Structure formats: structure tokens, C-alpha cells
Coordinates of C-alpha atoms in Angstrom, one line a residue:
M1 CA 143.8 92.9 68.3
E2 CA 140.1 93.6 68.4
V3 CA 138.4 94.5 71.7
N4 CA 134.6 94.1 71.9
L5 CA 133.2 96.6 74.2
E6 CA 129.6 96.1 75.4
E7 CA 127.7 99.3 75.7
E8 CA 126.3 99.6 79.2
Q9 CA 122.6 100.2 79.3
V10 CA 121.7 103.2 81.4
I11 CA 118.6 102.6 83.5
S12 CA 116.8 105.7 84.9
P13 CA 116.2 105.8 88.7
W14 CA 112.4 105.5 88.2
K15 CA 112.8 102.4 86.0
E16 CA 115.1 100.8 88.6
A17 CA 112.6 101.6 91.3
W18 CA 109.8 100.0 89.3
R19 CA 112.0 96.9 88.8
T20 CA 112.6 96.7 92.5
F21 CA 109.0 97.3 93.3
R22 CA 107.8 94.4 91.0
K23 CA 110.0 92.0 92.9
N24 CA 108.2 92.8 96.2
K25 CA 105.2 90.4 96.3
L26 CA 103.6 92.0 99.4
A27 CA 103.9 95.4 97.7
L28 CA 102.1 94.1 94.6
V29 CA 99.4 92.7 96.9
G30 CA 99.0 96.1 98.6
G31 CA 98.9 97.8 95.2
G32 CA 96.2 95.3 94.1
I33 CA 94.1 96.0 97.2
V34 CA 94.4 99.8 96.8
T35 CA 93.5 99.5 93.1
F36 CA 90.5 97.4 93.9
F37 CA 89.2 100.0 96.4
I38 CA 89.9 102.9 94.1
L39 CA 87.9 101.2 91.3
L40 CA 85.2 100.4 93.9
A41 CA 85.0 104.1 94.9
I42 CA 84.8 105.2 91.2
I43 CA 82.4 102.8 89.7
G44 CA 80.8 101.0 92.7
P45 CA 78.2 103.6 93.5
F46 CA 76.8 103.3 90.0
V47 CA 76.3 99.5 90.1
V48 CA 75.2 98.8 93.6
P49 CA 71.6 97.6 93.9
E50 CA 70.3 100.3 96.3
G51 CA 71.0 103.9 97.5
I52 CA 72.7 104.8 100.7
D53 CA 69.4 105.7 102.5
D54 CA 66.8 103.3 100.9
Q55 CA 65.0 102.1 104.0
K56 CA 62.8 98.9 104.3
L57 CA 61.8 99.1 107.9
T58 CA 59.1 96.5 107.8
E59 CA 60.3 93.8 105.4
A60 CA 64.1 93.9 105.6
R61 CA 65.2 95.2 109.0
L62 CA 68.3 93.5 110.4
Q63 CA 68.4 90.8 107.8
P64 CA 71.6 88.6 108.0
P65 CA 73.8 88.2 104.9
S66 CA 72.1 86.3 102.1
A67 CA 71.9 86.0 98.3
E68 CA 69.6 89.1 98.2
Y69 CA 71.6 91.2 100.8
W70 CA 75.2 90.2 100.5
F71 CA 76.3 92.0 103.7
G72 CA 72.9 92.0 105.4
T73 CA 70.8 95.0 106.4
D74 CA 71.0 97.5 109.2
D75 CA 68.4 98.7 111.8
F76 CA 66.7 100.8 109.1
G77 CA 66.6 98.0 106.5
R78 CA 69.3 99.6 104.4
D79 CA 71.6 97.4 102.3
I80 CA 75.0 97.3 104.1
F81 CA 76.8 96.2 100.9
S82 CA 75.6 99.3 99.1
R83 CA 76.5 101.5 102.0
V84 CA 80.0 100.0 102.3
V85 CA 80.6 100.6 98.6
H86 CA 79.5 104.2 98.8
G87 CA 81.6 104.6 101.9
A88 CA 84.7 103.7 99.9
R89 CA 84.4 106.9 98.0
I90 CA 84.0 109.0 101.2
S91 CA 86.9 107.4 103.1
L92 CA 89.3 107.4 100.2
S93 CA 88.4 111.0 99.3
V94 CA 89.1 112.1 102.9
G95 CA 92.4 110.2 103.0
F96 CA 93.6 111.5 99.7
F97 CA 92.6 115.2 99.9
S98 CA 93.7 115.6 103.5
V99 CA 97.1 114.1 102.7
M100 CA 97.4 116.3 99.6
G101 CA 96.7 119.4 101.8
S102 CA 99.3 118.3 104.3
I103 CA 101.9 117.7 101.6
I104 CA 101.3 121.1 100.0
V105 CA 101.4 123.1 103.2
G106 CA 104.0 121.0 104.9
S107 CA 106.3 120.9 101.9
F108 CA 106.1 124.7 101.5
L109 CA 107.0 125.3 105.2
G110 CA 109.7 122.6 105.2
I111 CA 111.4 124.1 102.2
L112 CA 111.4 127.6 103.7
A113 CA 112.8 126.3 107.0
G114 CA 115.5 124.1 105.4
Y115 CA 116.6 126.6 102.8
Y116 CA 116.7 129.9 104.7
R117 CA 117.4 128.5 108.2
G118 CA 117.9 131.2 110.9
I119 CA 114.8 132.8 112.3
V120 CA 112.5 131.3 109.7
D121 CA 113.7 127.8 110.5
G122 CA 113.4 128.5 114.3
V123 CA 109.8 129.8 114.1
I124 CA 108.6 127.0 111.8
S125 CA 110.3 124.2 113.7
R126 CA 108.9 125.4 117.0
I127 CA 105.4 125.4 115.5
F128 CA 106.0 121.9 114.4
D129 CA 107.3 120.9 117.8
I130 CA 104.2 122.3 119.5
M131 CA 101.9 120.5 117.2
L132 CA 103.8 117.2 117.6
A133 CA 103.6 117.5 121.4
F134 CA 99.9 116.6 121.2
P135 CA 98.6 113.1 120.3
S136 CA 97.4 113.4 116.8
I137 CA 93.9 112.2 117.4
L138 CA 93.4 114.5 120.4
L139 CA 94.6 117.5 118.3
A140 CA 92.1 116.5 115.6
I141 CA 89.3 116.2 118.1
G142 CA 90.2 119.7 119.4
I143 CA 90.2 121.2 115.9
V144 CA 86.9 119.6 115.0
A145 CA 85.4 120.7 118.3
V146 CA 86.3 124.3 117.4
L147 CA 85.2 124.1 113.8
G148 CA 82.1 122.0 114.4
P149 CA 81.4 118.3 113.7
S150 CA 81.2 117.6 109.9
L151 CA 83.0 115.6 107.3
Q152 CA 84.6 118.7 105.8
N153 CA 86.0 119.9 109.1
A154 CA 87.3 116.4 109.9
L155 CA 89.2 116.5 106.6
I156 CA 90.6 119.9 107.5
A157 CA 91.6 118.6 111.0
I158 CA 93.4 115.5 109.6
A159 CA 95.2 117.7 107.1
I160 CA 96.4 120.1 109.8
I161 CA 97.7 117.4 112.2
N162 CA 99.8 115.8 109.4
I163 CA 101.5 119.0 108.3
P164 CA 104.5 118.7 110.8
T165 CA 105.3 115.2 109.5
F166 CA 105.8 116.3 106.0
G167 CA 107.3 119.6 107.0
R168 CA 110.1 118.0 109.0
L169 CA 110.6 115.4 106.3
I170 CA 111.1 118.0 103.6
R171 CA 113.2 120.2 105.9
S172 CA 115.7 117.4 106.5
K173 CA 115.8 116.6 102.8
V174 CA 116.4 120.2 101.8
L175 CA 119.2 120.5 104.3
S176 CA 121.1 117.7 102.5
V177 CA 120.2 118.6 98.9
K178 CA 121.0 122.3 99.3
E179 CA 124.7 121.4 99.7
E180 CA 124.9 119.4 96.5
E181 CA 127.2 120.8 93.8
F182 CA 124.4 121.4 91.3
I183 CA 122.6 123.7 93.8
L184 CA 125.9 125.6 94.5
A185 CA 126.4 125.9 90.8
A186 CA 122.9 127.3 90.4
K187 CA 123.5 129.9 93.1
S188 CA 126.8 130.9 91.6
I189 CA 125.2 131.8 88.2
G190 CA 122.6 134.0 90.0
M191 CA 119.6 131.7 89.7
K192 CA 116.6 133.0 91.8
D193 CA 115.8 131.2 95.0
T194 CA 112.2 130.4 93.9
R195 CA 113.6 128.6 90.8
I196 CA 116.2 126.7 92.8
L197 CA 113.5 125.7 95.4
F198 CA 110.8 124.5 93.0
H199 CA 112.8 123.4 90.0
H200 CA 115.8 121.7 91.7
I201 CA 115.3 121.0 95.4
L202 CA 111.6 120.0 95.4
P203 CA 111.9 117.5 92.5
N204 CA 114.8 115.8 94.3
S205 CA 112.7 115.5 97.4
M206 CA 109.8 113.7 95.8
P207 CA 110.7 110.0 96.7
P208 CA 110.3 110.4 100.4
I209 CA 107.1 112.5 99.9
I210 CA 105.6 109.7 97.8
V211 CA 106.4 107.1 100.4
Q212 CA 105.2 109.1 103.4
G213 CA 102.1 110.3 101.5
T214 CA 101.1 106.7 100.8
L215 CA 101.5 105.7 104.4
A216 CA 99.8 108.8 105.6
I217 CA 96.6 108.0 103.5
A218 CA 96.2 104.8 105.6
T219 CA 96.6 106.8 108.8
A220 CA 94.2 109.5 107.6
I221 CA 91.5 106.8 106.8
I222 CA 91.9 105.5 110.4
E223 CA 91.7 109.0 111.8
A224 CA 88.6 109.8 109.7
A225 CA 87.0 106.6 110.9
A226 CA 87.8 107.4 114.5
L227 CA 86.3 110.9 114.2
G228 CA 83.2 109.4 112.6
F229 CA 82.9 106.8 115.3
L230 CA 83.0 109.6 117.9
G231 CA 80.3 111.6 116.1
L232 CA 82.8 114.3 115.0
G233 CA 83.0 113.4 111.4
A234 CA 80.5 112.3 108.8
R235 CA 76.8 112.6 109.9
S236 CA 74.1 110.1 109.1
P237 CA 72.9 109.0 106.6
K238 CA 76.3 109.4 105.0
P239 CA 77.8 105.9 104.9
E240 CA 81.3 106.7 106.2
W241 CA 82.9 103.5 107.6
G242 CA 83.6 105.0 111.0
R243 CA 80.0 106.3 111.3
M244 CA 78.7 102.9 110.3
L245 CA 80.7 101.3 113.1
A246 CA 79.3 103.8 115.6
D247 CA 75.7 103.1 114.4
S248 CA 76.3 99.4 114.9
Q249 CA 77.2 99.5 118.6
A250 CA 73.8 98.7 119.9
Y251 CA 73.4 95.7 117.6
F252 CA 76.9 94.0 117.8
I253 CA 75.3 90.9 119.4
N254 CA 72.1 90.5 117.5
A255 CA 73.4 91.8 114.2
P256 CA 77.2 91.6 114.2
W257 CA 77.4 91.9 110.4
M258 CA 76.6 95.6 110.8
M259 CA 80.0 96.0 112.4
I260 CA 82.0 93.3 110.7
F261 CA 81.8 94.5 107.1
P262 CA 82.6 98.2 107.6
G263 CA 85.4 97.1 109.9
L264 CA 86.8 94.7 107.3
A265 CA 86.7 97.5 104.7
I266 CA 88.8 99.8 107.0
I267 CA 91.3 97.0 107.8
L268 CA 91.8 95.9 104.1
T269 CA 92.2 99.5 102.9
V270 CA 94.7 100.4 105.5
L271 CA 96.6 97.2 105.0
G272 CA 96.7 97.8 101.3
F273 CA 98.2 101.3 101.7
N274 CA 100.7 100.2 104.3
L275 CA 101.9 97.3 102.1
L276 CA 102.1 99.7 99.1
G277 CA 103.9 102.3 101.1
D278 CA 106.5 99.8 102.4
G279 CA 107.1 98.6 98.9
L280 CA 107.6 102.1 97.6
R281 CA 110.0 102.8 100.5
D282 CA 112.1 99.8 99.6
A283 CA 112.1 100.8 95.9
L284 CA 112.7 104.5 96.3
D285 CA 115.0 104.7 99.3
P286 CA 118.6 104.0 98.3
K287 CA 119.5 103.0 101.8
M288 CA 117.1 100.0 101.5
K289 CA 118.9 98.6 98.4
T290 CA 121.7 96.2 98.7

């Protein structure tokens, strides 16, 4: 009697995650929006018709949207479309680099707290608790007030306030991973702690970092816009979206397009990252799978 055995195809976790992600239509929409703004930030400034501070005070001041000026002009006669495109590079750079800084520092502190426990865990966790006791935007305002208003200091402040989020996330992940059999086996053969931490524990903690990092970029863009709106972030004439909103306050009745288009850019970018982050969470988190 012959028995035909079908060889079961082994699918890697990342391929399975990609398969799940592709089935999520909203996640694909979010990925498309994020991709569009990333491409806009990379190539947009090279193809826009005018520079960020090309002023036409006499002939083009406060012009409404038209075939010549797609998004209209501001109170200095500057092309708002060109400034919004340039602002994509600034806002995305602040969001990306601030979150990268938060991930690096927060992951390092979270790994130390979760792996060594004891006094190390107590000190780091109390620092996180103190930072989380303050509303994030107020803490960012305080940091920028000490360092001085600028785009670079706003980036540093946003990175600092997001450190506890990633630190606590990695700490909880380390506490569960460190009890796995392969970690105990690595300890039993005398493997060094640094190798265990960065070659075994950290790679197994990447899925939640990726998800939280994607969502954190959206939050960082909003926080950068809020600081710019309050005059604590980018300074004129840099076309940061929050700064553009602040400059449009006096003209929101006579020239509402000055406020509408930077605001739409913020809304769409944040929406894209949130949809993408939710899709990644559904794809990478085993608890979300049926």
C-alpha cells in the first residue's frame, strides 16, 4: 500500500506577516500615503516651481489657489505649494530621527532593566515613571524652554519624551524572552551577557519596536507641529507645517488656504502612519491573529 505524503511548506514568520499585511486594505492605504509623502520629501524640493522664501510682495501677495499657484500664496507672496512640499522633508525628518533616538536609548535602558532587574531595574523604572507623570507636550515645552527654541532642540525634546514608551515596551518583552529555553541554554554554555542581549533578546523584541516606532512617528510629527505652532520649533522662513499654521492665524478669514493645506498635510501624514502602524500590529502581533 502506497501512502502519498505531501511535504508541508514552511513559511517564515516575516513572510506570514507580509501575507497578513497585504490582506489589510486600510494598512495598504496607509502604506501608500506614507510612501507618497516620503517620495515627496525626497524628490519634491527638486521639482517645485519656487524656493521656500521666494517673495512676491507686490504682484502675488495672498493669491487664492489657481492654475499658477496650486495652493495659493501667503502674506509674503510665497508659493504655499512649494513650501508644503519642502515642509514634508522637515516634518518627516523630525519624526524619523526623533523616534530613532527614542528607540536606541529606550531599548538600551529597557534591556538593562529587564535583564538585570534589582537595583538597575528599580532606578530605570522610577526614571520612566517620573517622565510619564508629565503630559508629553508639556515636558517637551519645558525641555525646549531650557535648551532654547529651534528645530534641532525640538527634535531632541521629542526624542526624550518618547524614551519611556520604548523603554517600558522593551523591558516587558525582555522579561518574557529571558525565560525562554534558548536563553537558558545560552547562559548554561557560558555565553556573555552582551551577546545574549544583542544577538538573541533584542532581535526577538523587534516586532513590537517596529509597530510602536511607526505609530510614534505620527505622534512625533504632531508634537513637532505643536512646538512649531507655539514658536518653540522651526523658525521662519523654514516651511515646517506647524510653523506655517502659526503664521496663518492672522489670515484664516481672508486667506484660509494658508491654514488649510499645511493642516491637510499634517492630517494625511499622521493618518498614513497610524493606518500603517495598525496594519503592522495586526500582522506582527500573534495575539491579533485568529
